[in-house]
Amino acid sequence: MKQKMMLIRLAFAALFILLMTRGALMAWLVLYAVSLVFPLLFGKRIYCMAVCPINTLMLGVVWLRGKLGIKQSAPPTWLNRGVWAWLSLGVTVALFVISRRVLHRTMPVMLLWLLIAALMTLRYHPDVFHDLLCPYGLPQRLLARVSLKSVEGRRAARDYQGFTASVLMANKGKGPGKAGPKKG
């Protein structure tokens, strides 16, 4: 199953690159908008788990960090205040709107988030970005909490144990929790 999931992630990453190189990132935004139906209906963050190019890149960065022997640090305390994902969502929307209205083109904000996520993942557990900063995961997480068709999905979203444990379903019972990875 892990191999199939990685193939799916790589296929979506290839699609993202293709759309980006063709200047068609609006199509990716439409794909993201459609993906919001899944957490709303079923409580599952399919986009975050299998589609998001940021997550796919971060998996590679985790592997690279291990090969380079870079130690994982505890997240900075200022990042744990809970406002940063909201702020990043606001900045993302503002940059998108401003670029469309002023520059008359779509600014590739996702590329900025790819760079930030990669740099953060070199130093911190991936959950730090996913849970505390990602502007794309925030709407997914909020919609999962009010899932219309899945009581289990709503419960899982309310009992969230961090991205790795709750969305990727890895390290069941050993998740880093809402505030990011444990120190140590």
Tab-separated table of C-alpha atoms in Angstrom:
chain	number	residue	atom	x	y	z
A	1	MET	CA	0.000	0.000	0.000
A	2	LYS	CA	2.873	2.406	0.788
A	3	GLN	CA	4.269	1.957	-2.725
A	4	LYS	CA	0.891	2.666	-4.314
A	5	MET	CA	0.482	5.781	-2.194
A	6	MET	CA	3.943	7.010	-3.158
A	7	LEU	CA	3.149	6.439	-6.850
A	8	ILE	CA	-0.047	8.449	-6.438
A	9	ARG	CA	1.872	11.258	-4.712
A	10	LEU	CA	4.519	11.283	-7.445
A	11	ALA	CA	1.848	11.344	-10.163
A	12	PHE	CA	0.207	14.381	-8.571
A	13	ALA	CA	3.620	16.026	-8.099
A	14	ALA	CA	4.296	15.482	-11.817
A	15	LEU	CA	0.886	16.986	-12.620
A	16	PHE	CA	1.711	19.996	-10.425
A	17	ILE	CA	5.040	20.498	-12.215
A	18	LEU	CA	3.367	20.154	-15.606
A	19	LEU	CA	0.688	22.707	-14.718
A	20	MET	CA	3.269	25.052	-13.229
A	21	THR	CA	5.541	24.934	-16.286
A	22	ARG	CA	2.557	25.577	-18.555
A	23	GLY	CA	1.380	28.537	-16.489
A	24	ALA	CA	-1.830	26.747	-15.546
A	25	LEU	CA	-1.684	26.832	-11.765
A	26	MET	CA	-5.323	27.935	-11.702
A	27	ALA	CA	-6.138	24.340	-12.649
A	28	TRP	CA	-4.301	23.235	-9.499
A	29	LEU	CA	-6.328	25.710	-7.464
A	30	VAL	CA	-9.504	24.188	-8.917
A	31	LEU	CA	-8.224	20.709	-7.966
A	32	TYR	CA	-7.584	21.967	-4.437
A	33	ALA	CA	-11.056	23.541	-4.246
A	34	VAL	CA	-12.665	20.272	-5.370
A	35	SER	CA	-10.598	18.395	-2.777
A	36	LEU	CA	-12.353	20.362	-0.027
A	37	VAL	CA	-15.427	18.200	-0.639
A	38	PHE	CA	-13.698	15.120	0.845
A	39	PRO	CA	-13.102	16.411	4.373
A	40	LEU	CA	-16.487	18.128	4.362
A	41	LEU	CA	-18.308	14.924	3.449
A	42	PHE	CA	-16.098	12.120	4.744
A	43	GLY	CA	-13.730	13.718	7.266
A	44	LYS	CA	-10.684	12.576	5.269
A	45	ARG	CA	-7.939	14.946	4.149
A	46	ILE	CA	-7.249	13.191	0.836
A	47	TYR	CA	-5.527	16.285	-0.585
A	48	CYS	CA	-3.062	16.495	2.300
A	49	MET	CA	-2.423	12.758	2.296
A	50	ALA	CA	-2.031	11.977	-1.403
A	51	VAL	CA	-2.243	15.052	-3.629
A	52	CYS	CA	-0.323	17.919	-1.995
A	53	PRO	CA	3.064	18.586	-3.619
A	54	ILE	CA	4.270	20.139	-0.369
A	55	ASN	CA	3.745	16.867	1.499
A	56	THR	CA	5.471	14.906	-1.264
A	57	LEU	CA	8.465	17.255	-1.177
A	58	MET	CA	8.610	17.096	2.609
A	59	LEU	CA	8.792	13.289	2.529
A	60	GLY	CA	11.873	13.608	0.333
A	61	VAL	CA	13.386	16.239	2.619
A	62	VAL	CA	12.914	13.953	5.641
A	63	TRP	CA	14.809	11.235	3.766
A	64	LEU	CA	17.555	13.725	2.809
A	65	ARG	CA	17.811	15.021	6.378
A	66	GLY	CA	18.387	11.450	7.548
A	67	LYS	CA	21.068	10.848	4.908
A	68	LEU	CA	22.830	14.091	5.852
A	69	GLY	CA	22.610	13.283	9.566
A	70	ILE	CA	20.824	16.529	10.402
A	71	LYS	CA	19.245	16.349	13.849
A	72	GLN	CA	15.621	17.351	14.273
A	73	SER	CA	15.064	20.356	16.547
A	74	ALA	CA	12.116	21.161	18.774
A	75	PRO	CA	9.822	23.768	17.212
A	76	PRO	CA	10.286	27.358	18.377
A	77	THR	CA	7.784	28.296	21.074
A	78	TRP	CA	6.591	31.406	19.209
A	79	LEU	CA	5.287	29.156	16.436
A	80	ASN	CA	2.986	27.286	18.839
A	81	ARG	CA	0.634	30.218	19.349
A	82	GLY	CA	-1.940	28.847	16.885
A	83	VAL	CA	-2.287	31.976	14.762
A	84	TRP	CA	0.380	31.257	12.167
A	85	ALA	CA	-1.711	28.929	9.976
A	86	TRP	CA	-4.463	31.561	9.915
A	87	LEU	CA	-1.927	34.265	9.091
A	88	SER	CA	-0.361	32.158	6.336
A	89	LEU	CA	-3.812	31.492	4.865
A	90	GLY	CA	-4.549	35.226	4.882
A	91	VAL	CA	-1.212	36.064	3.261
A	92	THR	CA	-1.727	33.344	0.643
A	93	VAL	CA	-5.187	34.628	-0.302
A	94	ALA	CA	-3.988	38.251	-0.283
A	95	LEU	CA	-1.022	37.462	-2.555
A	96	PHE	CA	-3.297	35.554	-4.911
A	97	VAL	CA	-5.893	38.343	-5.103
A	98	ILE	CA	-3.323	41.125	-5.394
A	99	SER	CA	-1.374	39.309	-8.114
A	100	ARG	CA	-4.562	38.691	-10.116
A	101	ARG	CA	-5.851	42.260	-9.765
A	102	VAL	CA	-2.607	44.240	-9.941
A	103	LEU	CA	-0.303	42.030	-12.016
A	104	HIS	CA	-3.104	40.394	-14.012
A	105	ARG	CA	-1.501	37.026	-13.576
A	106	THR	CA	-1.462	34.268	-10.990
A	107	MET	CA	1.473	34.463	-8.597
A	108	PRO	CA	2.782	30.940	-7.866
A	109	VAL	CA	2.347	31.224	-4.092
A	110	MET	CA	2.555	27.432	-3.801
A	111	LEU	CA	6.229	27.655	-4.832
A	112	LEU	CA	6.904	29.951	-1.885
A	113	TRP	CA	5.223	27.467	0.460
A	114	LEU	CA	7.185	24.593	-1.095
A	115	LEU	CA	10.434	26.419	-0.271
A	116	ILE	CA	9.344	27.320	3.274
A	117	ALA	CA	8.159	23.755	3.944
A	118	ALA	CA	11.392	22.245	2.638
A	119	LEU	CA	13.556	24.556	4.751
A	120	MET	CA	11.470	23.967	7.871
A	121	THR	CA	11.533	20.200	7.348
A	122	LEU	CA	15.325	20.226	7.207
A	123	ARG	CA	15.257	21.403	10.809
A	124	TYR	CA	11.918	20.365	12.329
A	125	HIS	CA	9.521	17.433	12.241
A	126	PRO	CA	7.177	17.753	9.204
A	127	ASP	CA	4.205	18.127	11.552
A	128	VAL	CA	5.541	21.550	12.547
A	129	PHE	CA	4.769	22.887	9.070
A	130	HIS	CA	1.659	20.774	8.516
A	131	ASP	CA	0.005	21.617	11.833
A	132	LEU	CA	1.269	25.098	12.627
A	133	LEU	CA	1.829	26.895	9.318
A	134	CYS	CA	0.308	25.238	6.247
A	135	PRO	CA	-2.352	27.482	4.692
A	136	TYR	CA	-3.753	24.645	2.563
A	137	GLY	CA	-4.205	22.167	5.409
A	138	LEU	CA	-6.108	24.585	7.649
A	139	PRO	CA	-9.363	24.558	5.610
A	140	GLN	CA	-9.022	20.789	5.161
A	141	ARG	CA	-8.683	20.289	8.925
A	142	LEU	CA	-11.601	22.602	9.765
A	143	LEU	CA	-13.929	20.964	7.233
A	144	ALA	CA	-13.044	17.496	8.541
A	145	ARG	CA	-14.249	18.569	11.992
A	146	VAL	CA	-17.750	19.205	10.627
A	147	SER	CA	-17.907	16.225	8.274
A	148	LEU	CA	-21.473	15.890	7.030
A	149	LYS	CA	-21.564	12.142	6.372
A	150	SER	CA	-18.957	10.657	8.674
A	151	VAL	CA	-19.299	10.577	12.437
A	152	GLU	CA	-15.955	8.711	12.519
A	153	GLY	CA	-14.370	11.458	10.387
A	154	ARG	CA	-15.606	14.166	12.762
A	155	ARG	CA	-14.335	12.217	15.781
A	156	ALA	CA	-10.937	11.623	14.175
A	157	ALA	CA	-10.617	15.316	13.303
A	158	ARG	CA	-11.513	16.354	16.850
A	159	ASP	CA	-9.074	13.792	18.323
A	160	TYR	CA	-6.313	15.008	16.004
A	161	GLN	CA	-2.872	13.715	17.034
A	162	GLY	CA	-0.730	15.573	14.504
A	163	PHE	CA	-0.432	15.215	10.752
A	164	THR	CA	1.778	12.119	10.710
A	165	ALA	CA	-0.385	10.101	13.093
A	166	SER	CA	-3.810	11.403	12.076
A	167	VAL	CA	-3.581	11.994	8.317
A	168	LEU	CA	-0.771	9.721	7.165
A	169	MET	CA	-1.820	7.151	9.812
A	170	ALA	CA	1.803	6.421	10.665
A	171	ASN	CA	3.185	5.860	14.145
A	172	LYS	CA	-0.277	5.196	15.562
A	173	GLY	CA	-0.200	6.136	19.197
A	174	LYS	CA	3.155	7.886	18.875
A	175	GLY	CA	2.018	11.077	17.170
A	176	PRO	CA	3.673	14.321	18.107
A	177	GLY	CA	0.385	15.900	19.129
A	178	LYS	CA	-1.108	19.241	18.215
A	179	ALA	CA	1.849	21.344	19.304
A	180	GLY	CA	4.332	19.565	17.034
A	181	PRO	CA	6.927	16.960	17.894
A	182	LYS	CA	7.964	16.281	21.430
A	183	LYS	CA	11.316	17.626	22.547
A	184	GLY	CA	14.167	15.222	22.680
